């Protein structure tokens, strides 16, 4: 399988069951910064879950209104599964090659984009703390060899949420 992911889960949940064995439920999956056609949302909806996407064009997480909507929803939706799949482009291992090839100007632009990502990670972490406090579950995914796993904000999030490490090969679940 050419495409592998590392998934971090706060607890095993029906959202974490991917395509196989997802039980019909009436709970809510909150997708944080996932693509508009993510398989978690598609399969969750197919199996009876209410799916809310916090990503463009649905919600702009860079605005105060977008952030307020996230915290309103995680506080009022009851038990939810929060699924994070933040864009990993700026922390892809390939960025090391891009910096070497394009130099200081590129590195400066990349650093600015990474600061935006760190803001998103902090927002996700804050929302995840609320979700956990209300009995929900939290999942976070990035590619296995993504440099983002080494970010201090990500390490803090993993520790404070008590997340465990799970490696998943996407092709096993029909996700490639």
Coordinates of N, CA, C and O in Angstrom, one line a residue:
X1 N 0.9 -1.2 0.0 CA 0.0 0.0 0.0 C 0.9 1.2 0.0 O 1.7 1.4 0.9
X2 N 0.8 2.1 -1.0 CA 1.6 3.2 -1.1 C 1.3 4.3 -0.1 O 2.1 5.1 0.2
X3 N 0.0 4.5 0.3 CA -0.4 5.6 1.1 C -0.8 5.0 2.5 O -1.7 4.2 2.7
X4 N 0.0 5.4 3.5 CA -0.2 5.0 4.8 C -0.4 6.2 5.7 O 0.1 7.3 5.4
X5 N -1.2 6.1 6.7 CA -1.5 7.2 7.7 C -1.2 6.7 9.1 O -1.3 5.6 9.4
X6 N -0.8 7.7 9.9 CA -0.8 7.5 11.3 C -2.0 8.2 11.9 O -2.2 9.3 11.6
X7 N -2.8 7.5 12.6 CA -4.0 8.0 13.2 C -3.8 8.0 14.7 O -3.3 7.1 15.3
X8 N -4.2 9.1 15.4 CA -4.1 9.1 16.8 C -5.5 9.2 17.3 O -6.3 10.1 16.9
X9 N -5.9 8.4 18.3 CA -7.2 8.3 18.7 C -7.3 8.5 20.2 O -6.5 7.9 21.0
X10 N -8.2 9.3 20.7 CA -8.4 9.5 22.1 C -9.0 8.3 22.7 O -8.8 7.9 23.9
X11 N -9.9 7.7 22.0 CA -10.5 6.4 22.4 C -11.1 5.7 21.2 O -11.3 6.4 20.2
X12 N -11.2 4.5 21.2 CA -11.8 3.7 20.1 C -13.2 4.1 20.0 O -13.9 4.0 21.0
X13 N -13.7 4.5 18.9 CA -15.1 4.9 18.8 C -15.7 4.4 17.5 O -14.9 4.0 16.6
X14 N -16.9 4.6 17.3 CA -17.5 4.2 16.0 C -17.0 5.0 14.9 O -16.9 4.5 13.7
X15 N -16.6 6.3 15.1 CA -16.0 7.1 14.1 C -14.6 6.5 13.7 O -14.2 6.5 12.5
X16 N -13.9 5.9 14.6 CA -12.6 5.3 14.4 C -12.7 4.0 13.6 O -11.7 3.5 13.2
X17 N -13.9 3.4 13.5 CA -14.0 2.1 12.8 C -13.9 2.2 11.3 O -14.0 1.2 10.6
X18 N -13.7 3.4 10.8 CA -13.6 3.7 9.3 C -14.7 3.0 8.6 O -15.9 3.2 8.9
X19 N -14.4 2.3 7.5 CA -15.5 1.8 6.7 C -16.0 0.4 7.1 O -17.1 0.0 6.7
X20 N -15.3 -0.3 7.9 CA -15.7 -1.7 8.2 C -16.4 -1.7 9.6 O -15.8 -1.2 10.6
X21 N -17.5 -2.2 9.7 CA -18.2 -2.4 11.0 C -18.7 -1.2 11.7 O -18.9 -1.2 12.9
X22 N -18.9 -0.1 11.0 CA -19.5 1.1 11.6 C -20.9 0.8 12.0 O -21.8 0.5 11.1
X23 N -21.3 0.8 13.2 CA -22.6 0.5 13.6 C -23.5 1.7 13.4 O -23.1 2.9 13.5
X24 N -24.8 1.5 13.1 CA -25.8 2.5 13.0 C -26.0 3.2 14.3 O -26.3 2.6 15.3
X25 N -25.8 4.5 14.4 CA -25.9 5.3 15.6 C -26.5 6.6 15.3 O -26.7 7.0 14.2
X26 N -26.9 7.3 16.4 CA -27.5 8.6 16.2 C -26.6 9.6 16.9 O -27.1 10.6 17.5
X27 N -25.3 9.5 16.8 CA -24.4 10.5 17.4 C -23.9 11.4 16.4 O -24.2 11.3 15.2
X28 N -23.1 12.3 16.8 CA -22.6 13.4 15.9 C -21.1 13.2 15.7 O -20.3 13.0 16.7
X29 N -20.6 13.3 14.5 CA -19.2 13.4 14.1 C -18.9 14.8 13.7 O -19.5 15.3 12.8
X30 N -18.0 15.4 14.4 CA -17.6 16.8 14.1 C -16.2 16.6 13.3 O -15.2 16.2 13.9
X31 N -16.2 17.0 12.1 CA -15.0 16.9 11.3 C -14.3 18.3 11.3 O -14.8 19.2 10.8
X32 N -13.1 18.3 11.8 CA -12.3 19.5 12.0 C -11.3 19.6 10.9 O -10.3 18.9 10.9
X33 N -11.5 20.5 9.9 CA -10.5 20.8 8.9 C -10.3 19.6 7.9 O -9.2 19.5 7.4
X34 N -11.3 18.8 7.8 CA -11.2 17.7 6.8 C -11.6 18.2 5.4 O -12.2 19.3 5.3
X35 N -11.4 17.4 4.4 CA -11.9 17.7 3.1 C -13.4 17.6 3.0 O -14.0 16.9 3.8
X36 N -14.0 18.2 2.1 CA -15.4 18.2 1.9 C -16.0 16.8 1.5 O -17.1 16.5 1.6
X37 N -15.1 15.9 1.1 CA -15.5 14.6 0.7 C -14.8 13.5 1.5 O -14.5 12.5 1.0
X38 N -14.5 13.8 2.7 CA -13.8 12.8 3.6 C -14.6 11.6 3.8 O -15.9 11.6 3.9
X39 N -13.9 10.5 3.8 CA -14.6 9.2 3.9 C -15.2 9.0 5.3 O -16.3 8.3 5.4
X40 N -14.7 9.6 6.3 CA -15.3 9.5 7.7 C -16.7 10.1 7.6 O -17.6 9.5 8.1
X41 N -16.8 11.3 7.1 CA -18.1 12.0 7.0 C -19.1 11.2 6.1 O -20.2 11.1 6.4
X42 N -18.6 10.8 5.0 CA -19.5 10.1 4.0 C -20.0 8.8 4.7 O -21.2 8.5 4.7
X43 N -19.1 8.0 5.2 CA -19.5 6.7 5.9 C -20.3 6.9 7.1 O -21.3 6.2 7.4
X44 N -19.9 8.0 7.9 CA -20.7 8.2 9.1 C -22.1 8.6 8.8 O -23.1 8.1 9.4
X45 N -22.3 9.4 7.8 CA -23.7 9.8 7.4 C -24.4 8.6 6.8 O -25.6 8.4 7.1
X46 N -23.8 7.8 6.1 CA -24.4 6.6 5.5 C -24.9 5.6 6.6 O -25.8 4.9 6.4
X47 N -24.2 5.7 7.8 CA -24.5 4.7 8.8 C -25.3 5.4 10.0 O -25.3 4.9 11.1
X48 N -25.9 6.6 9.7 CA -26.8 7.2 10.7 C -26.3 8.2 11.6 O -27.0 8.7 12.4
X49 N -25.0 8.6 11.4 CA -24.5 9.7 12.2 C -24.8 11.0 11.6 O -24.9 11.2 10.4
X50 N -24.9 12.0 12.5 CA -25.1 13.4 12.0 C -23.6 13.9 11.9 O -22.8 13.8 12.8
X51 N -23.3 14.4 10.7 CA -21.9 14.9 10.4 C -21.9 16.4 10.2 O -22.7 16.9 9.5
X52 N -21.0 17.1 11.0 CA -20.8 18.5 10.8 C -19.4 18.7 10.4 O -18.5 18.2 11.1
X53 N -19.2 19.5 9.3 CA -17.8 19.8 8.8 C -17.4 21.2 9.2 O -18.1 22.1 8.8
X54 N -16.3 21.3 9.8 CA -15.7 22.6 10.1 C -14.5 22.8 9.1 O -13.4 22.6 9.5
X55 N -14.8 23.1 7.9 CA -13.8 23.4 6.9 C -14.5 24.2 5.8 O -15.7 24.3 5.7
X56 N -13.7 24.9 5.0 CA -14.2 25.6 3.9 C -14.9 24.7 2.9 O -14.4 23.6 2.7
X57 N -15.9 25.0 2.3 CA -16.7 26.3 2.4 C -17.7 26.3 3.5 O -18.5 27.3 3.5
X58 N -17.8 25.3 4.3 CA -18.8 25.3 5.4 C -18.6 26.3 6.5 O -19.5 27.0 6.9
X59 N -17.4 26.3 7.1 CA -17.1 27.1 8.2 C -15.6 27.6 8.0 O -14.7 26.8 7.7
X60 N -15.4 28.9 8.2 CA -14.1 29.4 8.1 C -13.5 29.5 9.5 O -13.8 30.4 10.3
X61 N -12.6 28.5 9.8 CA -12.0 28.4 11.2 C -11.0 29.6 11.5 O -10.6 29.7 12.6
X62 N -10.7 30.4 10.5 CA -9.8 31.5 10.8 C -10.5 32.7 11.3 O -9.9 33.7 11.7
X63 N -11.8 32.7 11.3 CA -12.6 33.8 11.7 C -13.2 33.6 13.2 O -13.3 32.4 13.6
X64 N -13.5 34.6 13.8 CA -14.1 34.5 15.2 C -15.4 33.8 15.1 O -15.7 33.0 16.0
X65 N -16.2 34.1 14.1 CA -17.5 33.4 14.0 C -17.3 31.9 13.8 O -18.1 31.1 14.4
X66 N -16.4 31.5 13.0 CA -16.1 30.1 12.8 C -15.7 29.4 14.1 O -16.1 28.3 14.4
X67 N -14.8 30.0 14.8 CA -14.3 29.5 16.1 C -15.5 29.4 17.1 O -15.6 28.4 17.8
X68 N -16.3 30.4 17.2 CA -17.4 30.4 18.1 C -18.4 29.3 17.7 O -19.0 28.6 18.6
X69 N -18.6 29.0 16.4 CA -19.5 27.9 16.0 C -19.0 26.6 16.5 O -19.7 25.8 17.0
X70 N -17.6 26.4 16.4 CA -17.1 25.1 16.9 C -17.3 24.9 18.4 O -17.8 23.9 18.8
X71 N -17.1 26.0 19.2 CA -17.2 25.8 20.6 C -18.7 25.7 21.0 O -19.1 25.0 22.0
X72 N -19.6 26.4 20.3 CA -21.0 26.3 20.6 C -21.4 24.8 20.3 O -22.1 24.2 21.1
X73 N -21.0 24.3 19.1 CA -21.4 22.9 18.8 C -20.9 21.9 19.7 O -21.6 21.0 20.1
X74 N -19.6 22.0 20.0 CA -19.0 20.9 20.9 C -19.7 21.0 22.3 O -19.7 20.0 23.0
X75 N -20.2 22.1 22.7 CA -20.8 22.3 24.0 C -22.2 21.9 24.0 O -22.8 21.6 25.1
X76 N -22.9 21.9 22.9 CA -24.4 21.6 22.9 C -24.8 20.4 22.1 O -26.0 20.1 22.2
X77 N -23.9 19.7 21.4 CA -24.3 18.6 20.6 C -24.5 17.3 21.4 O -24.8 16.2 20.8
X78 N -24.1 17.3 22.6 CA -24.1 16.0 23.4 C -22.8 15.3 23.1 O -21.8 15.9 22.8
X79 N -22.8 14.0 23.3 CA -21.6 13.2 23.1 C -21.3 13.2 21.6 O -22.1 12.8 20.8
X80 N -20.1 13.6 21.3 CA -19.7 13.7 19.9 C -18.3 13.0 19.7 O -17.6 12.8 20.6
X81 N -18.0 12.7 18.4 CA -16.7 12.3 18.0 C -16.1 13.4 17.2 O -16.6 13.8 16.2
X82 N -15.0 14.0 17.7 CA -14.3 15.0 17.1 C -13.2 14.4 16.2 O -12.3 13.7 16.8
X83 N -13.2 14.6 15.0 CA -12.2 14.0 14.0 C -11.4 15.2 13.4 O -11.9 16.0 12.7
X84 N -10.1 15.2 13.7 CA -9.2 16.2 13.1 C -8.3 15.7 12.0 O -7.7 14.6 12.2
X85 N -8.3 16.4 10.9 CA -7.4 16.1 9.8 C -6.9 17.4 9.2 O -7.3 17.7 8.1
X86 N -6.1 18.1 10.0 CA -5.7 19.4 9.6 C -4.8 19.3 8.4 O -4.0 18.3 8.2
X87 N -4.8 20.3 7.5 CA -3.9 20.2 6.3 C -2.4 20.1 6.8 O -1.9 20.8 7.6
X88 N -1.7 19.1 6.2 CA -0.4 18.8 6.6 C 0.7 19.3 5.5 O 1.8 19.0 5.7
X89 N 0.2 20.1 4.6 CA 1.1 20.5 3.5 C 2.4 21.2 4.1 O 3.5 21.0 3.6
X90 N 2.2 22.1 5.0 CA 3.3 22.9 5.5 C 4.3 22.1 6.4 O 5.4 22.5 6.6
X91 N 3.8 20.9 6.9 CA 4.7 20.1 7.7 C 5.0 18.7 7.0 O 5.5 17.8 7.7
X92 N 4.8 18.7 5.7 CA 5.1 17.5 5.0 C 6.6 17.3 5.0 O 7.4 18.3 4.9
X93 N 7.1 16.1 5.0 CA 8.6 15.9 4.9 C 9.2 16.5 3.6 O 10.3 16.8 3.6
X94 N 8.4 16.6 2.6 CA 8.8 17.2 1.3 C 9.2 18.7 1.5 O 9.9 19.2 0.7
X95 N 8.7 19.3 2.5 CA 9.0 20.7 2.7 C 10.5 20.9 3.0 O 11.1 22.0 2.6
X96 N 11.2 20.0 3.6 CA 12.6 20.1 3.8 C 13.3 20.2 2.4 O 14.3 21.0 2.3
X97 N 12.9 19.4 1.4 CA 13.5 19.5 0.1 C 13.1 20.9 -0.5 O 14.0 21.5 -1.2
X98 N 11.9 21.3 -0.4 CA 11.5 22.6 -0.9 C 12.4 23.8 -0.4 O 12.8 24.7 -1.1
X99 N 12.6 23.7 0.9 CA 13.4 24.8 1.5 C 14.9 24.7 1.0 O 15.5 25.8 0.7
X100 N 15.4 23.5 0.8 CA 16.8 23.4 0.3 C 16.8 23.9 -1.2 O 17.8 24.5 -1.6
X101 N 15.8 23.6 -1.9 CA 15.8 24.0 -3.3 C 15.5 25.5 -3.5 O 16.1 26.1 -4.4
X102 N 14.6 26.1 -2.7 CA 14.1 27.4 -3.0 C 14.7 28.5 -2.0 O 14.4 29.7 -2.3
X103 N 15.3 28.1 -1.0 CA 16.1 29.0 -0.2 C 15.3 29.8 0.9 O 14.2 29.4 1.3
X104 N 15.9 30.9 1.4 CA 15.4 31.6 2.5 C 14.1 32.3 2.3 O 13.3 32.3 3.2
X105 N 13.8 32.8 1.1 CA 12.5 33.4 0.9 C 11.4 32.4 1.0 O 10.3 32.6 1.7
X106 N 11.6 31.2 0.5 CA 10.6 30.1 0.7 C 10.5 29.7 2.1 O 9.4 29.5 2.6
X107 N 11.6 29.6 2.8 CA 11.6 29.2 4.2 C 10.8 30.2 5.0 O 10.0 29.8 6.0
X108 N 10.9 31.5 4.7 CA 10.2 32.5 5.4 C 8.7 32.4 5.2 O 7.9 32.5 6.2
X109 N 8.3 32.2 4.0 CA 6.9 32.0 3.7 C 6.3 30.8 4.3 O 5.2 30.8 4.9
X110 N 7.1 29.7 4.3 CA 6.7 28.5 4.9 C 6.5 28.6 6.5 O 5.6 28.1 7.0
X111 N 7.4 29.4 7.1 CA 7.3 29.6 8.5 C 6.0 30.4 8.9 O 5.4 30.1 9.9
X112 N 5.6 31.3 8.0 CA 4.4 32.0 8.2 C 3.2 31.1 8.1 O 2.3 31.2 8.9
X113 N 3.2 30.2 7.1 CA 2.1 29.3 6.9 C 2.1 28.3 8.1 O 1.0 27.9 8.5
X114 N 3.2 27.9 8.6 CA 3.2 27.0 9.8 C 2.7 27.7 11.0 O 2.0 27.0 11.8
X115 N 2.9 29.0 11.2 CA 2.3 29.7 12.3 C 0.8 29.6 12.2 O 0.1 29.5 13.3
X116 N 0.2 29.7 11.0 CA -1.3 29.5 10.9 C -1.7 28.1 11.3 O -2.7 28.0 11.9
X117 N -0.9 27.1 10.9 CA -1.2 25.8 11.2 C -1.2 25.6 12.7 O -2.1 24.9 13.3
X118 N -0.2 26.2 13.4 CA -0.2 26.0 14.9 C -1.4 26.6 15.5 O -1.9 26.1 16.5
X119 N -1.9 27.7 15.0 CA -3.1 28.3 15.5 C -4.3 27.3 15.4 O -5.1 27.2 16.3
X120 N -4.4 26.6 14.2 CA -5.4 25.6 14.0 C -5.3 24.5 15.0 O -6.2 24.0 15.5
X121 N -4.0 24.0 15.2 CA -3.8 22.9 16.1 C -4.2 23.3 17.5 O -4.9 22.5 18.2
X122 N -3.9 24.5 18.0 CA -4.4 25.0 19.3 C -5.9 25.1 19.4 O -6.5 24.7 20.4
X123 N -6.5 25.5 18.3 CA -8.0 25.6 18.3 C -8.6 24.1 18.4 O -9.5 23.9 19.2
X124 N -8.0 23.2 17.6 CA -8.5 21.8 17.7 C -8.3 21.3 19.1 O -9.2 20.6 19.7
X125 N -7.1 21.5 19.7 CA -6.8 21.0 21.0 C -7.8 21.6 22.0 O -8.4 20.8 22.9
X126 N -8.1 22.9 22.0 CA -9.1 23.5 22.9 C -10.5 22.8 22.7 O -11.1 22.5 23.7
X127 N -10.9 22.6 21.5 CA -12.2 22.0 21.2 C -12.2 20.5 21.7 O -13.1 20.1 22.3
X128 N -11.1 19.9 21.5 CA -10.9 18.5 22.0 C -11.0 18.3 23.5 O -11.6 17.4 24.0
X129 N -10.5 19.3 24.2 CA -10.6 19.2 25.7 C -12.1 19.3 26.1 O -12.5 18.6 27.0
X130 N -12.8 20.2 25.4 CA -14.3 20.3 25.8 C -15.0 19.0 25.4 O -15.8 18.5 26.2
X131 N -14.7 18.5 24.2 CA -15.3 17.2 23.8 C -15.1 16.1 24.8 O -16.0 15.4 25.2
X132 N -13.8 16.0 25.2 CA -13.5 14.9 26.2 C -14.2 15.1 27.5 O -14.6 14.2 28.1
X133 N -14.2 16.4 28.0 CA -14.8 16.7 29.3 C -16.3 16.3 29.3 O -16.9 16.1 30.3
X134 N -17.0 16.3 28.1 CA -18.4 16.0 27.9 C -18.6 14.5 27.5 O -19.7 14.1 27.2
X135 N -17.5 13.7 27.6 CA -17.7 12.3 27.3 C -17.5 11.8 25.9 O -17.8 10.7 25.6
X136 N -17.1 12.8 25.0 CA -16.9 12.4 23.6 C -15.5 11.9 23.4 O -14.7 11.7 24.3
X137 N -15.3 11.5 22.1 CA -14.0 11.0 21.7 C -13.3 12.0 20.8 O -13.9 12.7 20.1
X138 N -12.0 11.8 20.7 CA -11.2 12.7 19.8 C -10.2 11.8 19.0 O -9.6 10.9 19.5
X139 N -10.1 12.1 17.7 CA -9.2 11.4 16.8 C -8.5 12.5 16.0 O -9.0 13.5 15.7
X140 N -7.2 12.2 15.6 CA -6.4 13.1 14.9 C -5.6 12.3 13.9 O -5.0 11.3 14.3
X141 N -5.6 12.7 12.6 CA -4.8 11.9 11.7 C -3.9 12.8 10.8 O -4.2 14.0 10.5
X142 N -2.7 12.3 10.5 CA -1.8 12.9 9.6 C -1.0 11.7 9.0 O -1.0 10.6 9.5
X143 N -0.3 12.0 7.9 CA 0.5 10.9 7.3 C 1.6 10.4 8.3 O 2.1 11.2 9.1
X144 N 1.9 9.2 8.3 CA 2.8 8.6 9.2 C 4.1 9.3 9.4 O 4.6 9.5 10.5
X145 N 4.7 9.8 8.3 CA 6.1 10.4 8.4 C 6.0 11.9 8.3 O 7.0 12.6 8.0
X146 N 4.9 12.5 8.6 CA 4.7 13.9 8.6 C 5.6 14.6 9.7 O 5.6 14.1 10.9
X147 N 6.3 15.7 9.3 CA 7.1 16.4 10.3 C 6.3 17.1 11.4 O 6.8 17.4 12.5
X148 N 5.0 17.2 11.2 CA 4.1 17.9 12.1 C 4.0 17.1 13.5 O 3.7 17.8 14.5
X149 N 4.2 15.8 13.5 CA 4.2 15.1 14.7 C 5.2 15.6 15.7 O 5.0 15.4 16.9
X150 N 6.2 16.2 15.3 CA 7.3 16.7 16.2 C 7.0 18.1 16.7 O 7.7 18.6 17.6
X151 N 6.0 18.8 16.2 CA 5.6 20.1 16.7 C 5.3 20.1 18.2 O 4.6 19.2 18.6
X152 N 5.9 21.0 19.0 CA 5.6 21.0 20.4 C 4.1 21.1 20.7 O 3.6 20.4 21.7
X153 N 3.3 21.8 19.9 CA 1.9 21.9 20.1 C 1.2 20.6 19.9 O 0.2 20.3 20.6
X154 N 1.6 19.8 19.0 CA 1.0 18.5 18.7 C 1.4 17.5 19.8 O 0.5 16.8 20.3
X155 N 2.6 17.6 20.3 CA 3.1 16.7 21.4 C 2.3 17.0 22.6 O 1.9 16.1 23.4
X156 N 2.1 18.3 22.9 CA 1.3 18.7 24.1 C -0.1 18.2 24.0 O -0.7 17.7 24.9
X157 N -0.7 18.4 22.8 CA -2.1 17.9 22.6 C -2.2 16.4 22.8 O -3.1 15.9 23.5
X158 N -1.3 15.6 22.2 CA -1.3 14.2 22.4 C -1.2 13.8 23.9 O -2.0 12.9 24.3
X159 N -0.3 14.4 24.6 CA -0.1 14.1 26.0 C -1.3 14.5 26.8 O -1.9 13.7 27.6
X160 N -1.8 15.7 26.6 CA -2.9 16.2 27.5 C -4.2 15.5 27.2 O -5.1 15.4 28.1
X161 N -4.4 15.0 26.0 CA -5.6 14.3 25.7 C -5.5 12.8 25.9 O -6.5 12.0 25.8
X162 N -4.3 12.3 26.3 CA -4.1 10.9 26.5 C -4.3 10.1 25.3 O -4.8 8.9 25.3
X163 N -3.9 10.6 24.2 CA -4.1 9.9 22.9 C -3.1 8.7 22.8 O -2.0 8.7 23.4
X164 N -3.5 7.7 22.0 CA -2.7 6.6 21.8 C -2.3 6.6 20.3 O -3.1 7.1 19.4
X165 N -1.2 5.9 20.0 CA -0.7 5.9 18.6 C -1.2 4.6 17.9 O -1.1 3.5 18.4
X166 N -1.8 4.9 16.7 CA -2.3 3.7 15.9 C -1.8 4.0 14.5 O -2.1 5.0 13.9
X167 N -1.1 3.0 13.9 CA -0.7 3.1 12.5 C -1.8 2.4 11.7 O -2.1 1.2 12.0
X168 N -2.3 3.0 10.6 CA -3.3 2.4 9.8 C -2.9 2.5 8.3 O -2.5 3.6 7.9
X169 N -2.9 1.4 7.6 CA -2.7 1.5 6.2 C -4.0 1.7 5.5 O -4.9 0.8 5.6
X170 N -4.2 2.8 4.8 CA -5.4 3.2 4.2 C -6.0 2.2 3.3 O -7.2 2.0 3.2
X171 N -5.2 1.5 2.5 CA -5.7 0.6 1.5 C -6.4 -0.6 2.2 O -7.3 -1.2 1.6
X172 N -6.1 -0.9 3.4 CA -6.8 -2.0 4.1 C -8.2 -1.7 4.3 O -9.1 -2.6 4.4
X173 N -8.6 -0.4 4.4 CA -10.0 0.0 4.6 C -10.6 0.6 3.3 O -11.6 1.3 3.4
X174 N -10.0 0.5 2.2 CA -10.5 1.0 1.0 C -10.5 2.5 0.9 O -11.4 3.1 0.2
X175 N -9.5 3.1 1.5 CA -9.5 4.6 1.5 C -8.5 5.2 0.6 O -8.1 6.4 0.7
X176 N -8.0 4.5 -0.4 CA -7.1 5.0 -1.4 C -7.7 5.0 -2.8 O -8.7 4.3 -3.0

